[in-house]
XYZ file of N, CA and C in Angstrom:
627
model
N -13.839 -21.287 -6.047
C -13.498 -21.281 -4.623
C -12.917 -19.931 -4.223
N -13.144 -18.920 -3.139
C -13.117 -18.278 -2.489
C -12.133 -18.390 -1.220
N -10.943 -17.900 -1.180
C -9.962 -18.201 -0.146
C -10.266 -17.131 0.985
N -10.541 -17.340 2.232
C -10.254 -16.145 3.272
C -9.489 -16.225 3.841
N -8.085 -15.111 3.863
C -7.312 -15.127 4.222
C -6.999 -14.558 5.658
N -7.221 -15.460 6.683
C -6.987 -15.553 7.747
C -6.375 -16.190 8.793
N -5.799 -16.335 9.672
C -5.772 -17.458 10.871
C -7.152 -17.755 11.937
N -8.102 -16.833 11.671
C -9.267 -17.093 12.534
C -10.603 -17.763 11.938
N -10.518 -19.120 12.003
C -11.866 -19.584 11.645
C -12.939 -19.306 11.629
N -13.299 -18.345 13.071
C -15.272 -17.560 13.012
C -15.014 -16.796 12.029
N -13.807 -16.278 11.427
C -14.011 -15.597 10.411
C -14.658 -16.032 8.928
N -14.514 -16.873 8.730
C -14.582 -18.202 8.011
C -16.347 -18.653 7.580
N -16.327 -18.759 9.205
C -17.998 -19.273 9.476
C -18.695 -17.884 9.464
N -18.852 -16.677 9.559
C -19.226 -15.494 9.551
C -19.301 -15.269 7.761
N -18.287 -15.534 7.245
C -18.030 -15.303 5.749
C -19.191 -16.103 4.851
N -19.203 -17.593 5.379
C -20.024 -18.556 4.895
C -21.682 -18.397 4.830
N -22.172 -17.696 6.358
C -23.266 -17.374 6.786
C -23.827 -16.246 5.184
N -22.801 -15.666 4.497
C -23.317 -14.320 3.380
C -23.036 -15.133 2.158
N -21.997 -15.760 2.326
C -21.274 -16.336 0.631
C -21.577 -18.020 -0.025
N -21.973 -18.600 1.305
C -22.416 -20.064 1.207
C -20.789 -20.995 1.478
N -20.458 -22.329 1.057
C -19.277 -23.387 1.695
C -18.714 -22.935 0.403
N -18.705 -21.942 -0.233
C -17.451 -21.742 -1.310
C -16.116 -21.914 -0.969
N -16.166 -20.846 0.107
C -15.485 -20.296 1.042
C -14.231 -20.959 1.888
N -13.248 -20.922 1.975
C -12.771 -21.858 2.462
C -11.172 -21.099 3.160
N -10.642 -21.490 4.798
C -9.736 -20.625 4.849
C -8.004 -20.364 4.191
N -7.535 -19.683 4.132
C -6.078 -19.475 3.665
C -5.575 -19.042 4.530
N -4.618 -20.044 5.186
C -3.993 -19.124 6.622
C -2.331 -19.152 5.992
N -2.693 -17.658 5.479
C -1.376 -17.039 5.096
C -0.981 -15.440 5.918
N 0.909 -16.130 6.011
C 0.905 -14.510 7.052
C 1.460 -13.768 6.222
N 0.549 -12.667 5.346
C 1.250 -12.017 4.578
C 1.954 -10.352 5.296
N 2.947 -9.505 4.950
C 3.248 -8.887 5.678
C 2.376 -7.855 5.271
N 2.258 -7.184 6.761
C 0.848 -6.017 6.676
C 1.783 -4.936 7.085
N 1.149 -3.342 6.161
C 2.254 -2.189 6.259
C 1.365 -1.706 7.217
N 2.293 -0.361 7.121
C 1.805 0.324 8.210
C 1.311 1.666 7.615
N -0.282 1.857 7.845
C -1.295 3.136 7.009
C -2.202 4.122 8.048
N -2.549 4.857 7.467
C -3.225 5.959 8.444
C -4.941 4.771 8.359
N -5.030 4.151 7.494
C -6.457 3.937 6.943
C -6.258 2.780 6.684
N -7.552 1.685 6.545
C -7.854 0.277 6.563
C -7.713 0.192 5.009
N -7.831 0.860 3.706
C -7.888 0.606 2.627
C -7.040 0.146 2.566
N -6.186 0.731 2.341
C -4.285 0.367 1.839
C -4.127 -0.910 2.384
N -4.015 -1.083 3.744
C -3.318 -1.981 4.122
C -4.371 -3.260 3.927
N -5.889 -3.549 3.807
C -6.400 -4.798 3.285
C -5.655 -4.638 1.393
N -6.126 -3.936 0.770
C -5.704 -3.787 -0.243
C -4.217 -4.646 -0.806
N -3.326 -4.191 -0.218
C -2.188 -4.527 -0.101
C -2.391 -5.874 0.409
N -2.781 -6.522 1.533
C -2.739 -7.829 2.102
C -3.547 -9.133 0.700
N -4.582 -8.398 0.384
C -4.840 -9.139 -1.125
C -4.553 -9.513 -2.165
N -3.738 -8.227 -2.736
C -2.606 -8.496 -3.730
C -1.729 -9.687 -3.241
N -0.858 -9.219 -2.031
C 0.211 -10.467 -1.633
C -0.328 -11.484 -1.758
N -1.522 -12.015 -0.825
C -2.143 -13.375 -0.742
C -2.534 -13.808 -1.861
N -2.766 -13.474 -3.114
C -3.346 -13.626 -4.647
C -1.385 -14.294 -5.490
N -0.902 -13.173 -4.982
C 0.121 -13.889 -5.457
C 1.018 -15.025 -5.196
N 0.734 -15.145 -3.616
C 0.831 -16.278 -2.894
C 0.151 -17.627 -3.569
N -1.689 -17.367 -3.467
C -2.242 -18.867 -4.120
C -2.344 -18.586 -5.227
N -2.652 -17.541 -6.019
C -2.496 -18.092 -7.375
C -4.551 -18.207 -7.583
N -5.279 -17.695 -6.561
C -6.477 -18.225 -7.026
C -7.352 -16.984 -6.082
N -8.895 -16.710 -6.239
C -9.144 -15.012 -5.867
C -9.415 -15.654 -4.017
N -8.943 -14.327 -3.746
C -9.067 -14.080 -2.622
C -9.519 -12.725 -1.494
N -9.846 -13.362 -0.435
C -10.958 -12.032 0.680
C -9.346 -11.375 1.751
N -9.494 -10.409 1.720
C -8.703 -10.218 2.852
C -9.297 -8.957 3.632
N -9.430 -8.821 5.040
C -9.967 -8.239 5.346
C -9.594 -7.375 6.565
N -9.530 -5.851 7.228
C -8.999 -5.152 7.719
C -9.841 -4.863 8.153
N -9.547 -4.534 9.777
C -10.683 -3.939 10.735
C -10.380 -2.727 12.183
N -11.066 -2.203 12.696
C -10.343 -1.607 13.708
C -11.380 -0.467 14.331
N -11.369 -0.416 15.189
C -11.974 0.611 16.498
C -11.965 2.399 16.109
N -12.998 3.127 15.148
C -12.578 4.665 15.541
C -12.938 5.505 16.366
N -12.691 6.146 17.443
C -13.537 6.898 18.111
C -13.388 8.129 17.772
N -14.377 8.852 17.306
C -15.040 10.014 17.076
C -13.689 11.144 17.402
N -13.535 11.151 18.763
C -13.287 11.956 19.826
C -11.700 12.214 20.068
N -11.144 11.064 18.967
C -9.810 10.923 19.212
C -9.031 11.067 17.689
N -10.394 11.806 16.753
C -10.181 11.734 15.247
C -9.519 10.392 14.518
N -10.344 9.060 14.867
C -10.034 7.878 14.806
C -8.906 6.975 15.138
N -8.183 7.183 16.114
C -7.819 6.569 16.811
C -8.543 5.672 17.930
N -7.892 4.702 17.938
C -7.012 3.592 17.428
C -6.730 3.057 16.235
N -8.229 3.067 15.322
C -8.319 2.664 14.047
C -7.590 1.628 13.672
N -6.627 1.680 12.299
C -5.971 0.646 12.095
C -4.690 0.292 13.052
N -4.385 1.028 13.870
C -3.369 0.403 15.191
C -4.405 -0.017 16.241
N -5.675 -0.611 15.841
C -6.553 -1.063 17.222
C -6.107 -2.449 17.927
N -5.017 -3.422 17.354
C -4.589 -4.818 17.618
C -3.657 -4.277 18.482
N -2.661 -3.729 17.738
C -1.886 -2.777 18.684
C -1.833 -2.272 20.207
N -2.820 -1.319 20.359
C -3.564 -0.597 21.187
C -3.788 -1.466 21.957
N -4.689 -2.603 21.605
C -4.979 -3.454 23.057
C -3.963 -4.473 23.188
N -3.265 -5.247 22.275
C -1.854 -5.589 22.966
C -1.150 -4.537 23.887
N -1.282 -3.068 23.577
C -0.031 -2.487 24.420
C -0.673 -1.647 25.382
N -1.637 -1.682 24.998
C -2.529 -0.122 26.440
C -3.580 -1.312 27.170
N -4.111 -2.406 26.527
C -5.599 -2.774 27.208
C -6.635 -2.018 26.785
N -7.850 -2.771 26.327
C -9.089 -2.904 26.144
C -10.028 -1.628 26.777
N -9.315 -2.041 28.224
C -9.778 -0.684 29.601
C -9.192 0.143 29.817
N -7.786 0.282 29.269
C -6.688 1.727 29.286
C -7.323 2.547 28.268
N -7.759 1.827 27.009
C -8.681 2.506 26.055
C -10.055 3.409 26.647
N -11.350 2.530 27.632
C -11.925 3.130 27.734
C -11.522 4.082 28.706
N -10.879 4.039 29.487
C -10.274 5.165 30.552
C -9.607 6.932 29.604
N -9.327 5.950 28.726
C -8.916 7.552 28.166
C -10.025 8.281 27.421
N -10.787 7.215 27.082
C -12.179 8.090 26.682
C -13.133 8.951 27.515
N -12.733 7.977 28.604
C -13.589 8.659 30.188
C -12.974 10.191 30.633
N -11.682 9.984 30.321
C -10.491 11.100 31.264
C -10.624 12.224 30.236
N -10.539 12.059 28.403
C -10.021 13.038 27.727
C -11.132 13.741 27.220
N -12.767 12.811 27.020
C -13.557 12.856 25.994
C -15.421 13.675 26.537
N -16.008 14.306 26.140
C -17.587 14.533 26.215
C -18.015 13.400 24.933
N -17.716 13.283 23.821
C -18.152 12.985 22.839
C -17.747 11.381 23.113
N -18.486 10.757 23.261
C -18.365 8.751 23.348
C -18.250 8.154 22.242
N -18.816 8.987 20.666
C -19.239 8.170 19.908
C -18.145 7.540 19.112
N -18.037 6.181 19.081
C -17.440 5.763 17.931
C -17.537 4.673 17.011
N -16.891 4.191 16.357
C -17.590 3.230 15.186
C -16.374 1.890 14.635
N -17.095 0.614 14.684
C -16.169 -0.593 14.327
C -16.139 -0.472 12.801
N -15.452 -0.366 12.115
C -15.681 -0.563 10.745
C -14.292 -1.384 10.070
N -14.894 -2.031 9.139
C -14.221 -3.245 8.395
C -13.580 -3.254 6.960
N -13.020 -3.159 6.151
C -12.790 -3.353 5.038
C -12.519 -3.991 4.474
N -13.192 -4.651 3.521
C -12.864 -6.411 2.562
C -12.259 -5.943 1.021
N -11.171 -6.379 0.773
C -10.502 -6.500 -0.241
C -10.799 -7.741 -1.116
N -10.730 -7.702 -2.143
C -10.826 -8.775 -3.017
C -9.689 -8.888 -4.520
N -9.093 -10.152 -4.820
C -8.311 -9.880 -5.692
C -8.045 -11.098 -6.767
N -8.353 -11.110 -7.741
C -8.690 -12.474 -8.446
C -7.791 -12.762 -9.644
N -7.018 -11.477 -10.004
C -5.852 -11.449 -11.042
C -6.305 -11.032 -11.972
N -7.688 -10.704 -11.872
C -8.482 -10.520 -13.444
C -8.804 -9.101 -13.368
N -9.180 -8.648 -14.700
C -9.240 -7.346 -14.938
C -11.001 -7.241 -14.593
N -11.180 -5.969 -13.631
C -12.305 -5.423 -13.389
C -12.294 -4.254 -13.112
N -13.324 -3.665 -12.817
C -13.160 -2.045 -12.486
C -12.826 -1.984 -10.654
N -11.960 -1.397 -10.680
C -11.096 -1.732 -9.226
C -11.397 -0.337 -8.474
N -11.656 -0.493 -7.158
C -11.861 0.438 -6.425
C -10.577 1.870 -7.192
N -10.636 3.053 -6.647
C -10.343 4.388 -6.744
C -8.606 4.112 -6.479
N -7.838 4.649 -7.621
C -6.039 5.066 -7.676
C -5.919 5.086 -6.290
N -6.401 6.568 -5.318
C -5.629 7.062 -4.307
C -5.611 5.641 -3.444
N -6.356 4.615 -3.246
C -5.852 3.827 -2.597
C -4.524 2.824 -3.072
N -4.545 2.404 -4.028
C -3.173 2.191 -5.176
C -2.060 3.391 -4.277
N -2.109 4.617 -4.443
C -1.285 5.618 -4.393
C -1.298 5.244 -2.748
N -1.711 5.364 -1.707
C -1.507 5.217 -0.155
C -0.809 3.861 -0.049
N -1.285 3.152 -0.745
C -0.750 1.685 -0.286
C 0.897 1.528 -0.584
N 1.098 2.559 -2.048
C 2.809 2.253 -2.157
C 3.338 3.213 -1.395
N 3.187 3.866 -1.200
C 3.148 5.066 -0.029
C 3.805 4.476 1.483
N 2.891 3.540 1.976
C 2.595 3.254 3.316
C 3.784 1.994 3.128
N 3.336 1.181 1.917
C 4.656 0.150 1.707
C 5.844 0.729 2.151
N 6.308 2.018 0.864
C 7.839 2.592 0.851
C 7.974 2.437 2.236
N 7.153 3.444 3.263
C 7.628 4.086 4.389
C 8.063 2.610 5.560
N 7.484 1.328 5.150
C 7.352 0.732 6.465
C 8.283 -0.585 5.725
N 9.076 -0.431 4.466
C 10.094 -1.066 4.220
C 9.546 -2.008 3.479
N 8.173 -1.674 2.988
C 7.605 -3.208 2.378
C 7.510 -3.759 1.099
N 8.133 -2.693 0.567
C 8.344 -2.613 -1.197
C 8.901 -3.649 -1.452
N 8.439 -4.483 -2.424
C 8.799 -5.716 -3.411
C 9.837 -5.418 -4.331
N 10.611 -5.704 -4.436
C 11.524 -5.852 -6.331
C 10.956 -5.947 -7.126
N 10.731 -4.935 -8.185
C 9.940 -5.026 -9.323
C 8.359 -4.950 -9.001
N 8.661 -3.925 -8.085
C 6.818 -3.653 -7.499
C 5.911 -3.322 -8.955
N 4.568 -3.678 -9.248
C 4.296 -3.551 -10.808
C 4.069 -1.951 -10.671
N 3.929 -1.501 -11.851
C 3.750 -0.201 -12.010
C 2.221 -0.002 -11.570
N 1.780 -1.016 -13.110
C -0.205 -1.456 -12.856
C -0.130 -2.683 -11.642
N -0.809 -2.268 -10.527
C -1.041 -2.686 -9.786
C -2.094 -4.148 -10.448
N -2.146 -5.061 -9.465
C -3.117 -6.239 -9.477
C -4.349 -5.110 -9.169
N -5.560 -5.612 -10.457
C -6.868 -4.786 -9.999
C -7.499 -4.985 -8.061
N -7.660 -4.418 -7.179
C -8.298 -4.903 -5.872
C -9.909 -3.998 -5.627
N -10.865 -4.972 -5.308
C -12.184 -4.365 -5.400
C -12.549 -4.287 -3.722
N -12.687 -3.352 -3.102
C -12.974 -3.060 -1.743
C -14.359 -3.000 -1.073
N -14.821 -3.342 0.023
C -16.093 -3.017 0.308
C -16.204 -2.859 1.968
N -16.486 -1.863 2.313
C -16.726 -0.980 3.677
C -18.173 -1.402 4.387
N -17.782 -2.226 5.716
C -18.861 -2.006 6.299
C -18.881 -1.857 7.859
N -19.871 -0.920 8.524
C -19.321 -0.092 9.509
C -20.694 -0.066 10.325
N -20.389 -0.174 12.217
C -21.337 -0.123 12.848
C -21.308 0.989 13.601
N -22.038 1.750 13.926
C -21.760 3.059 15.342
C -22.677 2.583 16.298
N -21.659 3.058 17.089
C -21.973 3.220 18.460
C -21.257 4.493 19.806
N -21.067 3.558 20.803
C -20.523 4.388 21.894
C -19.615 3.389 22.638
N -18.616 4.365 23.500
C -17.548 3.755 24.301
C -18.537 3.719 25.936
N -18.339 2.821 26.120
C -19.200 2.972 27.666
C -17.943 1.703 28.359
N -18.627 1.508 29.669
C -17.963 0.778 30.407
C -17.986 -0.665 30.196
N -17.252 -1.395 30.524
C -17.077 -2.714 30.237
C -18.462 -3.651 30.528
N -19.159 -3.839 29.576
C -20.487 -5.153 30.313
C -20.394 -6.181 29.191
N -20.567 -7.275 29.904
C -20.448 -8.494 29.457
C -19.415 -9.415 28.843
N -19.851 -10.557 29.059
C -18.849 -11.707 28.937
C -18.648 -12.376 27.562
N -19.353 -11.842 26.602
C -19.008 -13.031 25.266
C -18.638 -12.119 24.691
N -17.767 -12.285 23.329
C -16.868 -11.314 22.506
C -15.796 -11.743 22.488
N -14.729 -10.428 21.843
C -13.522 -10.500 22.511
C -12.982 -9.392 21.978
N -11.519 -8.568 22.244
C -11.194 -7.428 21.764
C -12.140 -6.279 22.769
N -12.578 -5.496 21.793
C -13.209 -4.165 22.168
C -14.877 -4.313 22.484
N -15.351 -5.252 22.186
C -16.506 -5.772 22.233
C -16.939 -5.601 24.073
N -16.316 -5.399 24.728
C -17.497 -4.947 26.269
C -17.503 -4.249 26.257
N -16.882 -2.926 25.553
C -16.930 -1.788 25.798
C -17.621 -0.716 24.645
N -17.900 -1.466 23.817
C -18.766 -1.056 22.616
C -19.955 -1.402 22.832
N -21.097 0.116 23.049
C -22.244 -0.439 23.141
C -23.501 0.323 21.637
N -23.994 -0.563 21.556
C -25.339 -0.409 20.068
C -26.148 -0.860 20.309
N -27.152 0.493 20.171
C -28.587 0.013 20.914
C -29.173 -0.341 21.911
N -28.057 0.176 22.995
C -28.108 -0.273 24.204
C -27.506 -1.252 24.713
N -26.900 -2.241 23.887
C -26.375 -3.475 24.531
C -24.663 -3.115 24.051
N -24.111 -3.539 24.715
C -22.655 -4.216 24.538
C -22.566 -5.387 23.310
N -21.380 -5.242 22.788
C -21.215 -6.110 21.701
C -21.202 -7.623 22.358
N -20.484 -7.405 23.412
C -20.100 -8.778 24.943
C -21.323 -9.161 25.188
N -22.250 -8.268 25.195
C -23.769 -8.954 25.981
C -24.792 -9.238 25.346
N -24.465 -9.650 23.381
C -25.294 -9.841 22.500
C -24.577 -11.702 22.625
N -26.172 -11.866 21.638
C -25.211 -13.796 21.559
C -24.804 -13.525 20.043
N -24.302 -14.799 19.573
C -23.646 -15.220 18.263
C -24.632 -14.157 16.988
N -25.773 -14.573 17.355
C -26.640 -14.491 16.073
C -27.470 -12.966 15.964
N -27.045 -12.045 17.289
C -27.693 -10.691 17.228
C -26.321 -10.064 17.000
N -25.113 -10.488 17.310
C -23.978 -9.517 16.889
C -23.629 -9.426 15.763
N -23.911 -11.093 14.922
C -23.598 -10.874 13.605
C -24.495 -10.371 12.554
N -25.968 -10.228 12.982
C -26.627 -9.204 12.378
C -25.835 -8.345 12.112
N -25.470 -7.351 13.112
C -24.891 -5.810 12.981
C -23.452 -5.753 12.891
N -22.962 -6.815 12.519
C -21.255 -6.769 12.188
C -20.934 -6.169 11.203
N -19.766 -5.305 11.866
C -19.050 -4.626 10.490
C -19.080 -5.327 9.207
N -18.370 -6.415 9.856
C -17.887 -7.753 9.144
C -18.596 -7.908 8.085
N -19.978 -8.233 8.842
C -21.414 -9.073 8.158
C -21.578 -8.379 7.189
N -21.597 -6.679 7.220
C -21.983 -5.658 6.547
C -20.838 -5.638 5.316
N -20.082 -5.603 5.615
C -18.819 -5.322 4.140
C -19.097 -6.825 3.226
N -19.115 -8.117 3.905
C -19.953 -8.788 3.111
C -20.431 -9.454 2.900
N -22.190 -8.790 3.077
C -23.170 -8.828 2.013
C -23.053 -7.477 0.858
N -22.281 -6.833 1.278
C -21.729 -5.922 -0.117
C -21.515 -6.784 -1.184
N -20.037 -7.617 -0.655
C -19.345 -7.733 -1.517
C -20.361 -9.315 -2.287
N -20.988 -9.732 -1.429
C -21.828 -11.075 -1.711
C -22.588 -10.430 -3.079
N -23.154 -9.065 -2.870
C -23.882 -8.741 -4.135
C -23.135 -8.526 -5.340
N -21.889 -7.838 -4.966
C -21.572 -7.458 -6.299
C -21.183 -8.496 -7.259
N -20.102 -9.796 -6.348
C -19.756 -11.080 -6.618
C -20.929 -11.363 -7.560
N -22.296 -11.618 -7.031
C -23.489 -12.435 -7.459
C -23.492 -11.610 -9.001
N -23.295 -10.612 -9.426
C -23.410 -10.023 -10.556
C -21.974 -9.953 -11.731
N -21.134 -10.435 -11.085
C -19.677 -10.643 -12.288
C -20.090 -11.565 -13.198
């Protein structure tokens, strides 16, 4: 069994659509630091939640970069539209920017307690890093980290003006291929989801342990 550690169920059903009813959710609030980059902080959210159930688990980090703003919002993109709006966002792209382009991208962590070949140190090294700075250090933080295996998946596009009604977040204002993320249905957005994309990564590598 496969825990996804979330509070959002389409996350769940999106997960299932690549991995099959393994899958099942973990709505744990583990505390999330504060990083320049999506590695660390899914990374980090996996470890906790692993030590939480005790059994392997998905955790997964996502966020808005635009090109133009040397990725900003990125991992403060929840942020951003809690505190600026969705449309304060595209306005500053309109006011500051020539260059529109930017890109949703996702990062899936995985963490099972078991020894494997684990994504690259420097993320190990950012994550205690980003911990120290944002107060999140454990007692007896391990030296050897819990192994965590990562997988990146990322859509481009452009910032344009708000069209359409289904989505939610940044999705009217993200357009690919011409359409808005808002003005695709269920089953053409999750084609091209970050989401979708990080995993069927991770669906392959899984299929080969």
């Amino acid at each position: 069994m496969l825990r996804y550690v979330t509070t959002n169920p389409g996350k769940v059903r999106e997960a299932r659509e690549y991995l099959g009813d393994a899958v099942s959710q973990l709505d744990f609030d583990y505390p999330e630091i504060q990083a320049a980059d999506l590695a660390p902080i899914a990374a980090r959210g996996a470890r906790e939640a692993y030590r939480h159930a005790g059994e392997p688990v998905l955790v997964d980090d996502a966020g808005l970069f635009v090109r133009g703003f040397d990725g900003f919002p990125g991992p403060y993109s929840a942020y951003a539209e809690d505190t600026l709006g969705v449309e304060a966002v595209r306005r500053l792209v309109d006011a500051e920017l020539d260059d529109r382009r930017a890109a949703f991208r996702c990062v899936l962590a995985y963490c099972d307690g078991e020894p494997f070949e684990a994504s690259p140190d420097p993320v190990d090294r950012d994550e205690r890093v980003a911990a120290a700075a944002t107060g999140a250090e454990r007692d007896g933080e391990e030296t050897e980290p819990l192994p965590v295996k990562l997988f990146e998946g990322v859509v481009r596009g452009e910032i344009v003006e708000a069209r359409g009604d289904g989505g939610f977040g940044y999705d009217p204002i993200f357009e690919y291929d011409g359409s808005t993320l808002a003005e695709m249905d269920a089953a053409e957005k999750n084609a091209i989801s970050h989401r979708g994309r990080a995993l069927e990564k991770f669906g392959e590598w899984f299929a080969e342990r």
